[in-house]
Coordinates of N, CA, C and O in Angstrom, one line a residue:
M239 N 13.4 242.0 -8.8 CA 13.9 240.7 -8.6 C 15.4 240.7 -8.8 O 16.1 240.1 -8.0
Q240 N 15.9 241.4 -9.8 CA 17.4 241.4 -10.1 C 18.1 242.1 -9.0 O 19.2 241.7 -8.6
H241 N 17.5 243.2 -8.5 CA 18.2 243.9 -7.4 C 18.3 243.0 -6.1 O 19.3 243.0 -5.5
A242 N 17.2 242.3 -5.8 CA 17.2 241.4 -4.6 C 18.3 240.3 -4.8 O 19.0 239.9 -3.9
L243 N 18.4 239.7 -6.0 CA 19.4 238.7 -6.3 C 20.8 239.3 -6.1 O 21.6 238.7 -5.6
A244 N 21.0 240.5 -6.6 CA 22.3 241.2 -6.5 C 22.6 241.3 -5.0 O 23.8 241.0 -4.6
I245 N 21.6 241.7 -4.2 CA 21.9 241.9 -2.7 C 22.2 240.6 -2.1 O 23.2 240.5 -1.3
V246 N 21.4 239.6 -2.4 CA 21.7 238.3 -1.7 C 23.1 237.7 -2.1 O 23.8 237.2 -1.3
T247 N 23.4 237.9 -3.4 CA 24.7 237.4 -3.9 C 25.8 238.1 -3.2 O 26.8 237.5 -2.7
V248 N 25.8 239.5 -3.1 CA 26.8 240.2 -2.4 C 26.9 239.8 -0.9 O 28.0 239.7 -0.4
V249 N 25.7 239.7 -0.2 CA 25.7 239.3 1.2 C 26.4 237.9 1.4 O 27.2 237.7 2.2
V250 N 26.0 236.9 0.6 CA 26.5 235.5 0.7 C 28.0 235.5 0.4 O 28.8 235.0 1.2
V251 N 28.4 236.1 -0.7 CA 29.9 236.2 -1.0 C 30.6 237.1 0.1 O 31.7 236.6 0.5
G252 N 30.0 238.1 0.5 CA 30.7 238.9 1.6 C 30.9 238.2 2.8 O 31.9 238.3 3.5
M253 N 29.9 237.4 3.3 CA 30.1 236.6 4.5 C 31.1 235.5 4.3 O 31.9 235.2 5.2
L254 N 31.2 234.9 3.1 CA 32.2 233.9 2.7 C 33.6 234.6 2.9 O 34.5 234.0 3.5
V255 N 33.7 235.8 2.3 CA 35.0 236.5 2.4 C 35.4 236.7 3.9 O 36.5 236.6 4.3
G256 N 34.3 237.2 4.6 CA 34.6 237.5 6.1 C 35.1 236.3 6.8 O 36.1 236.4 7.6
V257 N 34.5 235.1 6.7 CA 34.9 234.0 7.3 C 36.3 233.5 6.9 O 37.1 233.3 7.8
E258 N 36.5 233.5 5.6 CA 37.8 233.0 5.1 C 38.9 234.0 5.5 O 40.1 233.6 5.8
F259 N 38.6 235.3 5.5 CA 39.6 236.3 5.9 C 39.9 236.1 7.4 O 41.1 236.2 7.8
A260 N 38.9 235.9 8.2 CA 39.1 235.8 9.6 C 40.0 234.5 9.9 O 40.8 234.5 10.8
V261 N 39.7 233.4 9.2 CA 40.5 232.3 9.4 C 42.0 232.5 9.0 O 42.9 232.1 9.8
A262 N 42.2 233.2 7.9 CA 43.6 233.5 7.5 C 44.3 234.4 8.4 O 45.5 234.2 8.7
V263 N 43.7 235.5 8.8 CA 44.3 236.6 9.4 C 44.3 236.5 10.9 O 45.2 236.9 11.6
F264 N 43.3 235.9 11.5 CA 43.2 235.8 13.0 C 43.2 234.4 13.5 O 44.0 234.1 14.4
V265 N 42.3 233.6 13.1 CA 42.1 232.3 13.8 C 43.4 231.4 13.7 O 43.9 231.0 14.7
N266 N 43.8 231.1 12.4 CA 45.0 230.3 12.3 C 46.3 230.8 12.9 O 47.0 230.1 13.6
P267 N 46.6 232.1 12.8 CA 47.8 232.6 13.6 C 47.6 232.5 15.0 O 48.7 232.2 15.7
I268 N 46.5 232.7 15.6 CA 46.3 232.5 17.0 C 46.5 231.0 17.4 O 47.2 230.7 18.4
L269 N 46.0 230.1 16.6 CA 46.1 228.7 16.9 C 47.6 228.2 16.8 O 48.1 227.5 17.5
D270 N 48.3 228.9 15.8 CA 49.8 228.6 15.7 C 50.6 229.1 16.8 O 51.7 228.5 17.0
R271 N 50.2 230.0 17.6 CA 50.9 230.6 18.7 C 50.7 229.7 20.0 O 51.3 230.0 21.0
L272 N 49.7 228.8 20.0 CA 49.5 228.0 21.2 C 50.8 227.2 21.4 O 51.4 226.7 20.5
P273 N 51.1 226.9 22.7 CA 52.3 226.2 23.0 C 52.3 224.7 22.5 O 51.2 224.1 22.5
G274 N 53.4 224.2 22.2 CA 53.5 222.8 21.7 C 52.7 222.6 20.5 O 52.7 223.3 19.6
N275 N 51.9 221.5 20.5 CA 51.0 221.2 19.4 C 49.6 221.6 19.8 O 48.6 221.0 19.4
G276 N 49.4 222.6 20.6 CA 48.1 223.0 21.1 C 47.1 223.3 20.0 O 45.9 223.1 20.2
G277 N 47.6 223.9 18.9 CA 46.7 224.3 17.9 C 46.2 223.1 16.9 O 45.3 223.3 16.1
V278 N 46.9 222.0 17.1 CA 46.6 220.8 16.3 C 45.1 220.4 16.4 O 44.4 220.2 15.4
A279 N 44.7 220.2 17.6 CA 43.3 219.7 17.8 C 42.3 220.7 17.3 O 41.3 220.4 16.6
A280 N 42.6 222.0 17.5 CA 41.6 223.0 17.0 C 41.6 223.1 15.5 O 40.6 223.2 14.9
R281 N 42.8 223.0 14.8 CA 42.9 223.0 13.4 C 42.2 221.7 12.8 O 41.5 221.8 11.8
S282 N 42.3 220.6 13.5 CA 41.7 219.4 13.0 C 40.2 219.5 13.2 O 39.4 219.1 12.2
D283 N 39.7 220.0 14.3 CA 38.3 220.2 14.4 C 37.7 221.2 13.4 O 36.7 221.0 12.8
G284 N 38.4 222.3 13.2 CA 38.0 223.3 12.2 C 38.1 222.7 10.8 O 37.1 223.0 10.0
A285 N 39.0 221.8 10.5 CA 39.0 221.2 9.2 C 37.8 220.3 9.0 O 37.2 220.3 7.9
R286 N 37.3 219.6 10.1 CA 36.2 218.8 10.0 C 34.9 219.6 9.9 O 34.1 219.4 9.0
V287 N 34.7 220.6 10.7 CA 33.5 221.4 10.7 C 33.4 222.2 9.4 O 32.4 222.2 8.7
L288 N 34.4 223.0 9.1 CA 34.4 223.9 8.0 C 34.5 223.0 6.6 O 33.9 223.4 5.6
G289 N 35.1 221.9 6.8 CA 35.2 221.0 5.6 C 33.8 220.5 5.2 O 33.6 220.2 4.0
R290 N 32.8 220.5 6.1 CA 31.5 220.1 5.8 C 30.6 221.2 5.3 O 29.7 221.0 4.4
V291 N 30.9 222.4 5.8 CA 30.0 223.6 5.5 C 30.5 224.3 4.2 O 29.7 224.7 3.4
M292 N 31.8 224.6 4.1 CA 32.3 225.5 3.1 C 32.0 225.0 1.7 O 31.7 225.9 0.8
P293 N 32.0 223.8 1.4 CA 31.7 223.4 -0.1 C 30.3 223.9 -0.5 O 30.2 224.4 -1.6
F294 N 29.3 223.8 0.4 CA 28.0 224.3 0.0 C 28.1 225.9 -0.1 O 27.4 226.4 -1.0
W295 N 28.8 226.6 0.7 CA 28.9 228.0 0.7 C 29.6 228.4 -0.7 O 29.2 229.3 -1.3
Y296 N 30.7 227.8 -1.0 CA 31.4 228.1 -2.2 C 30.5 227.9 -3.4 O 30.4 228.7 -4.3
I297 N 30.0 226.7 -3.5 CA 29.1 226.3 -4.7 C 27.9 227.2 -4.7 O 27.5 227.7 -5.8
G298 N 27.3 227.5 -3.6 CA 26.1 228.5 -3.5 C 26.6 229.8 -4.1 O 25.8 230.5 -4.8
S299 N 27.7 230.3 -3.7 CA 28.2 231.6 -4.2 C 28.4 231.6 -5.7 O 28.1 232.5 -6.4
V300 N 28.9 230.5 -6.3 CA 29.1 230.3 -7.7 C 27.8 230.3 -8.4 O 27.6 231.0 -9.4
V301 N 26.8 229.6 -7.9 CA 25.5 229.5 -8.5 C 24.8 230.9 -8.5 O 24.3 231.3 -9.5
L302 N 24.9 231.5 -7.3 CA 24.3 232.9 -7.2 C 25.0 233.8 -8.2 O 24.3 234.6 -8.9
G303 N 26.3 233.8 -8.3 CA 27.0 234.6 -9.3 C 26.7 234.3 -10.7 O 26.4 235.2 -11.5
A304 N 26.5 233.0 -11.0 CA 26.2 232.6 -12.4 C 24.7 233.1 -12.8 O 24.5 233.6 -13.9
V305 N 23.8 232.9 -11.8 CA 22.4 233.3 -12.1 C 22.4 234.8 -12.3 O 21.8 235.4 -13.2
R306 N 23.1 235.6 -11.4 CA 23.2 237.0 -11.5 C 23.9 237.4 -12.8 O 23.5 238.4 -13.4
A307 N 24.9 236.7 -13.2 CA 25.6 237.1 -14.4 C 24.7 237.0 -15.8 O 24.9 237.8 -16.6
V308 N 23.9 236.0 -15.8 CA 23.1 235.8 -17.0 C 21.8 236.7 -17.0 O 21.4 237.0 -18.1
Q309 N 21.4 237.1 -15.8 CA 20.1 237.9 -15.8 C 20.3 239.3 -16.5 O 19.5 239.6 -17.3
P310 N 21.4 240.0 -16.1 CA 21.4 241.4 -16.6 C 22.3 241.5 -17.8 O 22.9 242.5 -18.1
W311 N 22.5 240.4 -18.6 CA 23.5 240.4 -19.6 C 23.2 241.6 -20.6 O 22.1 241.8 -21.0
G312 N 24.2 242.3 -20.8 CA 24.0 243.6 -21.7 C 24.0 244.8 -20.8 O 24.3 245.9 -21.3
D313 N 23.8 244.6 -19.5 CA 23.8 245.8 -18.6 C 25.3 246.2 -18.4 O 26.2 245.3 -18.6
A314 N 25.5 247.4 -17.9 CA 26.9 247.9 -17.6 C 27.7 247.0 -16.7 O 28.9 246.8 -16.9
G315 N 27.0 246.3 -15.7 CA 27.8 245.5 -14.7 C 27.9 244.1 -15.0 O 28.5 243.4 -14.3
A316 N 27.4 243.7 -16.1 CA 27.3 242.3 -16.5 C 28.7 241.6 -16.6 O 28.9 240.6 -16.1
G317 N 29.6 242.4 -17.2 CA 31.0 241.9 -17.3 C 31.7 241.7 -16.0 O 32.4 240.8 -15.8
L318 N 31.4 242.7 -15.1 CA 32.0 242.6 -13.7 C 31.4 241.4 -13.0 O 32.2 240.6 -12.3
V319 N 30.1 241.1 -13.1 CA 29.5 240.0 -12.4 C 30.1 238.7 -13.0 O 30.4 237.7 -12.3
A320 N 30.2 238.6 -14.4 CA 30.7 237.4 -15.0 C 32.2 237.2 -14.6 O 32.6 236.0 -14.3
T321 N 33.0 238.2 -14.5 CA 34.4 238.1 -14.1 C 34.4 237.6 -12.6 O 35.2 236.7 -12.2
A322 N 33.6 238.2 -11.8 CA 33.5 237.8 -10.3 C 33.1 236.3 -10.2 O 33.7 235.5 -9.5
T323 N 32.2 235.9 -11.0 CA 31.8 234.5 -11.0 C 32.9 233.6 -11.5 O 33.1 232.5 -10.9
G324 N 33.6 234.0 -12.5 CA 34.8 233.2 -12.9 C 35.9 233.1 -11.8 O 36.4 232.1 -11.6
L325 N 36.0 234.2 -11.0 CA 36.9 234.1 -9.9 C 36.4 233.1 -8.8 O 37.2 232.5 -8.2
L326 N 35.1 233.1 -8.7 CA 34.5 232.2 -7.7 C 34.7 230.8 -8.1 O 35.0 229.9 -7.3
V327 N 34.6 230.6 -9.4 CA 34.8 229.2 -9.9 C 36.3 228.9 -9.7 O 36.7 227.7 -9.3
L328 N 37.2 229.8 -10.0 CA 38.7 229.6 -9.8 C 38.9 229.2 -8.3 O 39.7 228.3 -8.0
S329 N 38.3 229.9 -7.4 CA 38.4 229.6 -5.9 C 37.9 228.1 -5.6 O 38.6 227.5 -4.8
V330 N 36.9 227.7 -6.3 CA 36.4 226.3 -6.1 C 37.5 225.3 -6.6 O 37.8 224.3 -5.9
L331 N 38.0 225.6 -7.8 CA 39.0 224.7 -8.4 C 40.3 224.7 -7.5 O 40.9 223.6 -7.4
M332 N 40.7 225.8 -7.0 CA 41.8 225.9 -6.1 C 41.6 225.0 -4.9 O 42.4 224.3 -4.4
S333 N 40.4 225.2 -4.3 CA 40.0 224.4 -3.1 C 40.2 222.9 -3.4 O 40.8 222.2 -2.6
I334 N 39.5 222.5 -4.5 CA 39.5 221.0 -4.8 C 40.9 220.5 -5.0 O 41.3 219.5 -4.5
A335 N 41.7 221.3 -5.8 CA 43.0 220.8 -6.2 C 44.1 221.0 -5.2 O 45.0 220.2 -5.1
L336 N 44.0 222.1 -4.4 CA 45.2 222.4 -3.5 C 44.9 222.3 -2.0 O 45.7 221.8 -1.2
L337 N 43.7 222.8 -1.6 CA 43.4 222.9 -0.2 C 42.7 221.7 0.4 O 43.1 221.3 1.5
V338 N 41.8 221.1 -0.3 CA 41.0 220.0 0.2 C 41.9 218.8 0.5 O 41.7 218.1 1.6
P339 N 42.9 218.4 -0.3 CA 43.7 217.3 0.0 C 44.4 217.5 1.4 O 44.5 216.5 2.2
I340 N 44.9 218.7 1.7 CA 45.6 218.9 2.9 C 44.6 219.0 4.0 O 44.8 218.4 5.1
N341 N 43.4 219.6 3.8 CA 42.4 219.7 4.8 C 41.9 218.4 5.2 O 41.7 218.2 6.4
S342 N 41.8 217.5 4.2 CA 41.3 216.1 4.6 C 42.3 215.4 5.5 O 41.9 214.7 6.4
R343 N 43.6 215.6 5.3 CA 44.6 215.0 6.2 C 44.5 215.6 7.6 O 44.5 214.9 8.6
V344 N 44.4 216.9 7.6 CA 44.4 217.7 8.9 C 43.2 217.2 9.7 O 43.3 217.1 11.0
A345 N 42.1 217.0 9.1 CA 40.8 216.6 9.7 C 40.9 215.3 10.5 O 40.3 215.0 11.4
R346 N 41.9 214.4 10.1 CA 42.1 213.1 10.7 C 43.2 213.1 11.8 O 43.3 212.2 12.5
W347 N 43.8 214.3 12.0 CA 44.9 214.3 13.1 C 44.3 214.4 14.4 O 43.2 214.9 14.7
T348 N 45.0 213.8 15.4 CA 44.7 213.9 16.8 C 46.0 214.3 17.5 O 47.1 214.3 16.9
Q349 N 45.9 214.7 18.7 CA 47.1 215.1 19.5 C 48.2 214.0 19.5 O 49.4 214.2 19.4
D350 N 47.7 212.7 19.4 CA 48.7 211.6 19.4 C 49.1 211.2 18.1 O 50.1 210.4 17.9
G351 N 48.4 211.6 17.0 CA 48.7 211.1 15.7 C 48.9 212.2 14.7 O 48.3 212.3 13.7
V352 N 49.9 213.0 15.0 CA 50.3 214.1 14.2 C 51.6 213.8 13.4 O 52.5 213.3 14.0
P353 N 51.5 214.0 12.1 CA 52.8 213.7 11.3 C 53.9 214.6 11.7 O 53.7 215.7 12.2
A354 N 55.1 214.2 11.5 CA 56.3 215.0 11.8 C 56.3 216.3 11.1 O 56.8 217.3 11.6
D355 N 55.8 216.3 9.9 CA 55.8 217.6 9.1 C 54.6 218.4 9.1 O 54.2 219.1 8.2
W356 N 53.8 218.2 10.3 CA 52.5 218.9 10.3 C 52.6 220.3 10.2 O 51.7 221.1 9.6
K357 N 53.7 221.0 10.7 CA 53.8 222.5 10.6 C 54.0 222.9 9.1 O 53.4 223.9 8.6
Q358 N 54.7 222.1 8.3 CA 54.9 222.4 7.0 C 53.6 222.2 6.2 O 53.3 223.0 5.3
Q359 N 52.8 221.2 6.5 CA 51.6 221.0 5.9 C 50.5 222.1 6.1 O 49.9 222.6 5.2
V360 N 50.4 222.5 7.4 CA 49.5 223.6 7.6 C 50.1 224.9 7.1 O 49.3 225.8 6.6
G361 N 51.4 225.1 7.0 CA 52.0 226.2 6.4 C 51.6 226.3 4.9 O 51.3 227.4 4.3
R362 N 51.7 225.2 4.3 CA 51.4 225.1 2.8 C 49.9 225.4 2.6 O 49.5 226.2 1.7
W363 N 49.0 224.8 3.5 CA 47.6 225.1 3.4 C 47.4 226.6 3.6 O 46.6 227.2 2.8
D364 N 48.0 227.2 4.6 CA 47.8 228.7 4.8 C 48.3 229.5 3.6 O 47.5 230.5 3.3
R365 N 49.4 229.1 3.0 CA 49.8 229.9 1.8 C 48.8 229.8 0.7 O 48.4 230.8 0.0
F366 N 48.3 228.6 0.4 CA 47.3 228.5 -0.7 C 46.0 229.3 -0.3 O 45.3 229.9 -1.1
H367 N 45.7 229.2 1.0 CA 44.4 229.9 1.5 C 44.6 231.4 1.4 O 43.6 232.0 1.0
Y368 N 45.7 232.0 1.6 CA 45.9 233.4 1.4 C 45.6 233.8 -0.1 O 45.0 234.8 -0.3
V369 N 46.1 233.0 -1.0 CA 45.9 233.2 -2.4 C 44.3 233.1 -2.7 O 43.7 234.0 -3.3
R370 N 43.7 232.1 -2.1 CA 42.3 231.9 -2.3 C 41.5 233.1 -1.7 O 40.5 233.6 -2.4
V371 N 41.9 233.5 -0.6 CA 41.2 234.7 0.0 C 41.4 235.9 -0.9 O 40.4 236.7 -1.2
G372 N 42.6 236.1 -1.5 CA 42.7 237.2 -2.5 C 41.8 237.1 -3.6 O 41.2 238.1 -4.1
V373 N 41.6 235.9 -4.1 CA 40.7 235.6 -5.3 C 39.3 236.0 -4.9 O 38.5 236.6 -5.7
I374 N 38.8 235.5 -3.7 CA 37.4 235.8 -3.4 C 37.1 237.2 -2.9 O 36.1 237.7 -3.2
V375 N 38.2 237.9 -2.4 CA 38.1 239.3 -2.2 C 37.9 240.0 -3.5 O 37.0 241.0 -3.6
A376 N 38.7 239.7 -4.5 CA 38.5 240.3 -5.8 C 37.2 240.1 -6.4 O 36.5 241.0 -6.9
A377 N 36.6 238.9 -6.2 CA 35.3 238.6 -6.8 C 34.3 239.4 -6.0 O 33.3 240.0 -6.6
F378 N 34.4 239.6 -4.7 CA 33.5 240.5 -3.9 C 33.5 241.9 -4.3 O 32.4 242.4 -4.5
V379 N 34.8 242.4 -4.5 CA 34.8 243.8 -4.9 C 34.2 244.0 -6.3 O 33.4 245.0 -6.5
L380 N 34.3 243.1 -7.2 CA 33.6 243.2 -8.5 C 32.1 243.1 -8.4 O 31.4 243.9 -9.1
L381 N 31.7 242.2 -7.5 CA 30.2 242.2 -7.3 C 29.6 243.5 -6.8 O 28.6 243.9 -7.2
V382 N 30.3 244.0 -5.8 CA 29.9 245.3 -5.2 C 29.9 246.4 -6.2 O 29.0 247.2 -6.3
T383 N 31.0 246.4 -7.0 CA 31.2 247.5 -8.0 C 30.1 247.4 -9.0 O 29.6 248.4 -9.5
A384 N 29.7 246.1 -9.4 CA 28.7 245.9 -10.4 C 27.3 246.5 -9.9 O 26.4 246.9 -10.7
M385 N 27.1 246.5 -8.6 CA 25.9 247.1 -8.1 C 25.8 248.6 -8.1 O 24.8 249.2 -8.0
A386 N 27.0 249.2 -8.1 CA 27.1 250.7 -8.1 C 26.5 251.4 -9.4 O 26.5 250.9 -10.4

């Protein structure tokens, strides 16, 4: 059962990392290259859709990590799993404190209702997001290493 939980945890966190990495490295840069304010509607829609889904994914990852961390306590990988779970908690706190407030504003934007500083706002979100991606990548690496 522990091995199955470890696999599910790695898969769920790995998919989370993949989605967030793709948003950071591919999706948002592509949207930013659209002419004029072409990426605004897509970012706004993405903020609404992912804003509904990602909280469950992040919290689910934390829960899986926490359950996984307490099960094998005393095993060689327990410290790695606990550290990974701590990093996942940090990513949730970062999301709530730094990214969600910006994301909530972006979700309300329309082509006709974009603030003058919209590029600065999405740039700030992107910078925070890069850091968050680094945190969840580190958590993922620790989870995979704990399985080895």
